[in-house]
Amino acid sequence: MDEIGIIVSSDDPKSLAMATNLGHVALTMDTDVFLYFTFDGLTHLLEGEKDLSSVQPLLDEGMPNPYDMLDQLIADGGEAVTSVACTTTLDMLQWEQEAIDDDLTTQFAGAVTFLEAAEEADHVFTF
């Protein structure tokens, strides 16, 4: 089976929307998805309300909520989707793992885990 790696390092909800859309398309093509949330992108995995003000005009025009898209990608993907919260970033920002939404995160790991997955991936994308 094919696999893609997706690095999410931006806190922009548009970046999350692009990453999750790509993940959904990959699943339809029978391709595994490895999402690696690091730096500012890690904020997408935090528990609690999300600020969608920067994409509100797009949402008003019909773009799906990027956080709903992430939920759906993880739910639809099952074992074909791995969602990783970067432990190095957590340590640097002094955030506790308990702040990360367990429903969105299948694994806590550092760069070595991503590099191993990227080595096996057919393509790696960054958002």
mmCIF file of C-alpha atoms in Angstrom:
data_model
loop_
_atom_site.group_PDB
_atom_site.id
_atom_site.type_symbol
_atom_site.label_atom_id
_atom_site.label_comp_id
_atom_site.label_asym_id
_atom_site.label_seq_id
_atom_site.Cartn_x
_atom_site.Cartn_y
_atom_site.Cartn_z
ATOM 1 C CA MET A 1 0.000 0.000 0.000
ATOM 2 C CA ASP A 2 1.172 3.525 -0.738
ATOM 3 C CA GLU A 3 1.742 6.092 2.007
ATOM 4 C CA ILE A 4 2.015 9.872 2.155
ATOM 5 C CA GLY A 5 3.492 11.975 4.923
ATOM 6 C CA ILE A 6 1.985 15.348 5.774
ATOM 7 C CA ILE A 7 3.760 17.837 8.019
ATOM 8 C CA VAL A 8 1.396 20.385 9.578
ATOM 9 C CA SER A 9 3.530 23.195 10.997
ATOM 10 C CA SER A 10 1.199 26.169 10.498
ATOM 11 C CA ASP A 11 -1.564 27.236 12.862
ATOM 12 C CA ASP A 12 -3.576 28.628 9.936
ATOM 13 C CA PRO A 13 -6.894 26.746 9.611
ATOM 14 C CA LYS A 14 -6.533 27.015 5.802
ATOM 15 C CA SER A 15 -3.349 24.948 6.025
ATOM 16 C CA LEU A 16 -5.172 22.369 8.104
ATOM 17 C CA ALA A 17 -7.981 22.303 5.522
ATOM 18 C CA MET A 18 -5.494 21.685 2.705
ATOM 19 C CA ALA A 19 -3.705 18.964 4.685
ATOM 20 C CA THR A 20 -6.904 17.139 5.625
ATOM 21 C CA ASN A 21 -8.321 17.450 2.121
ATOM 22 C CA LEU A 22 -5.167 15.851 0.760
ATOM 23 C CA GLY A 23 -5.491 13.135 3.392
ATOM 24 C CA HIS A 24 -9.096 12.412 2.391
ATOM 25 C CA VAL A 25 -8.123 12.156 -1.270
ATOM 26 C CA ALA A 26 -5.249 9.826 -0.368
ATOM 27 C CA LEU A 27 -7.633 7.523 1.488
ATOM 28 C CA THR A 28 -9.880 7.285 -1.581
ATOM 29 C CA MET A 29 -6.775 6.183 -3.490
ATOM 30 C CA ASP A 30 -6.050 3.431 -0.930
ATOM 31 C CA THR A 31 -3.055 5.384 0.400
ATOM 32 C CA ASP A 32 -2.088 5.502 4.081
ATOM 33 C CA VAL A 33 -1.741 8.946 5.652
ATOM 34 C CA PHE A 34 0.865 9.944 8.235
ATOM 35 C CA LEU A 35 0.104 13.382 9.746
ATOM 36 C CA TYR A 36 2.863 14.994 11.798
ATOM 37 C CA PHE A 37 1.805 18.054 13.797
ATOM 38 C CA THR A 38 4.743 20.193 14.872
ATOM 39 C CA PHE A 39 5.542 23.774 15.876
ATOM 40 C CA ASP A 40 2.521 26.063 15.372
ATOM 41 C CA GLY A 41 0.597 23.233 13.712
ATOM 42 C CA LEU A 42 0.411 21.486 17.050
ATOM 43 C CA THR A 43 -2.229 24.024 18.108
ATOM 44 C CA HIS A 44 -4.717 22.189 15.867
ATOM 45 C CA LEU A 45 -4.568 19.241 18.263
ATOM 46 C CA LEU A 46 -5.185 21.253 21.429
ATOM 47 C CA GLU A 47 -8.381 20.549 23.303
ATOM 48 C CA GLY A 48 -11.011 23.281 23.392
ATOM 49 C CA GLU A 49 -12.539 25.847 21.087
ATOM 50 C CA LYS A 50 -10.769 26.713 17.849
ATOM 51 C CA ASP A 51 -10.474 30.206 16.395
ATOM 52 C CA LEU A 52 -11.947 30.154 12.890
ATOM 53 C CA SER A 53 -12.139 33.923 12.411
ATOM 54 C CA SER A 54 -9.395 33.917 9.759
ATOM 55 C CA VAL A 55 -11.420 31.539 7.553
ATOM 56 C CA GLN A 56 -14.930 32.697 8.413
ATOM 57 C CA PRO A 57 -15.518 34.216 4.934
ATOM 58 C CA LEU A 58 -14.561 30.865 3.377
ATOM 59 C CA LEU A 59 -16.805 28.988 5.785
ATOM 60 C CA ASP A 60 -19.644 31.367 4.888
ATOM 61 C CA GLU A 61 -19.071 30.450 1.224
ATOM 62 C CA GLY A 62 -19.327 26.727 1.959
ATOM 63 C CA MET A 63 -15.828 25.550 2.802
ATOM 64 C CA PRO A 64 -16.068 22.744 5.373
ATOM 65 C CA ASN A 65 -14.802 23.429 8.876
ATOM 66 C CA PRO A 66 -11.156 22.265 8.865
ATOM 67 C CA TYR A 67 -11.487 20.789 12.350
ATOM 68 C CA ASP A 68 -14.506 18.764 11.277
ATOM 69 C CA MET A 69 -12.445 17.616 8.294
ATOM 70 C CA LEU A 70 -9.661 16.476 10.643
ATOM 71 C CA ASP A 71 -12.140 14.615 12.856
ATOM 72 C CA GLN A 72 -13.619 12.919 9.802
ATOM 73 C CA LEU A 73 -10.221 12.006 8.334
ATOM 74 C CA ILE A 74 -9.205 10.268 11.533
ATOM 75 C CA ALA A 75 -12.606 8.563 11.903
ATOM 76 C CA ASP A 76 -12.738 7.441 8.250
ATOM 77 C CA GLY A 77 -9.114 6.400 8.068
ATOM 78 C CA GLY A 78 -8.959 3.981 10.962
ATOM 79 C CA GLU A 79 -5.586 2.276 10.928
ATOM 80 C CA ALA A 80 -4.735 3.920 7.585
ATOM 81 C CA VAL A 81 -4.336 7.309 9.309
ATOM 82 C CA THR A 82 -1.665 8.077 11.887
ATOM 83 C CA SER A 83 -1.839 11.455 13.615
ATOM 84 C CA VAL A 84 1.287 12.351 15.570
ATOM 85 C CA ALA A 85 1.813 15.165 18.076
ATOM 86 C CA CYS A 86 5.477 16.169 18.114
ATOM 87 C CA THR A 87 6.907 15.599 21.581
ATOM 88 C CA THR A 88 9.908 17.814 20.870
ATOM 89 C CA THR A 89 7.585 20.745 20.211
ATOM 90 C CA LEU A 90 5.550 19.930 23.307
ATOM 91 C CA ASP A 91 8.747 20.028 25.346
ATOM 92 C CA MET A 92 9.962 23.272 23.756
ATOM 93 C CA LEU A 93 6.639 25.009 24.367
ATOM 94 C CA GLN A 94 6.370 23.421 27.818
ATOM 95 C CA TRP A 95 2.920 22.060 27.023
ATOM 96 C CA GLU A 96 1.572 18.981 28.764
ATOM 97 C CA GLN A 97 0.411 15.993 26.702
ATOM 98 C CA GLU A 98 -2.904 16.254 28.546
ATOM 99 C CA ALA A 99 -3.579 19.498 26.604
ATOM 100 C CA ILE A 100 -3.685 17.504 23.357
ATOM 101 C CA ASP A 101 -6.992 16.030 22.203
ATOM 102 C CA ASP A 102 -6.697 12.231 22.389
ATOM 103 C CA ASP A 103 -9.469 11.847 19.811
ATOM 104 C CA LEU A 104 -7.266 13.584 17.221
ATOM 105 C CA THR A 105 -3.926 12.080 18.185
ATOM 106 C CA THR A 106 -2.968 8.465 17.638
ATOM 107 C CA GLN A 107 0.606 8.869 18.799
ATOM 108 C CA PHE A 108 3.077 11.132 20.608
ATOM 109 C CA ALA A 109 6.536 10.994 19.061
ATOM 110 C CA GLY A 110 9.542 13.007 17.975
ATOM 111 C CA ALA A 111 11.333 13.684 14.736
ATOM 112 C CA VAL A 112 12.873 10.217 14.495
ATOM 113 C CA THR A 113 9.403 8.690 14.170
ATOM 114 C CA PHE A 114 8.496 11.140 11.425
ATOM 115 C CA LEU A 115 11.756 10.544 9.569
ATOM 116 C CA GLU A 116 11.201 6.794 9.677
ATOM 117 C CA ALA A 117 7.679 7.261 8.290
ATOM 118 C CA ALA A 118 8.909 9.728 5.674
ATOM 119 C CA GLU A 119 11.511 7.221 4.535
ATOM 120 C CA GLU A 120 8.696 4.764 3.786
ATOM 121 C CA ALA A 121 6.348 7.388 2.302
ATOM 122 C CA ASP A 122 5.944 7.800 -1.413
ATOM 123 C CA HIS A 123 5.490 11.573 -1.005
ATOM 124 C CA VAL A 124 5.797 14.107 1.809
ATOM 125 C CA PHE A 125 3.867 17.376 1.877
ATOM 126 C CA THR A 126 4.171 20.380 4.190
ATOM 127 C CA PHE A 127 1.409 22.763 5.225
#
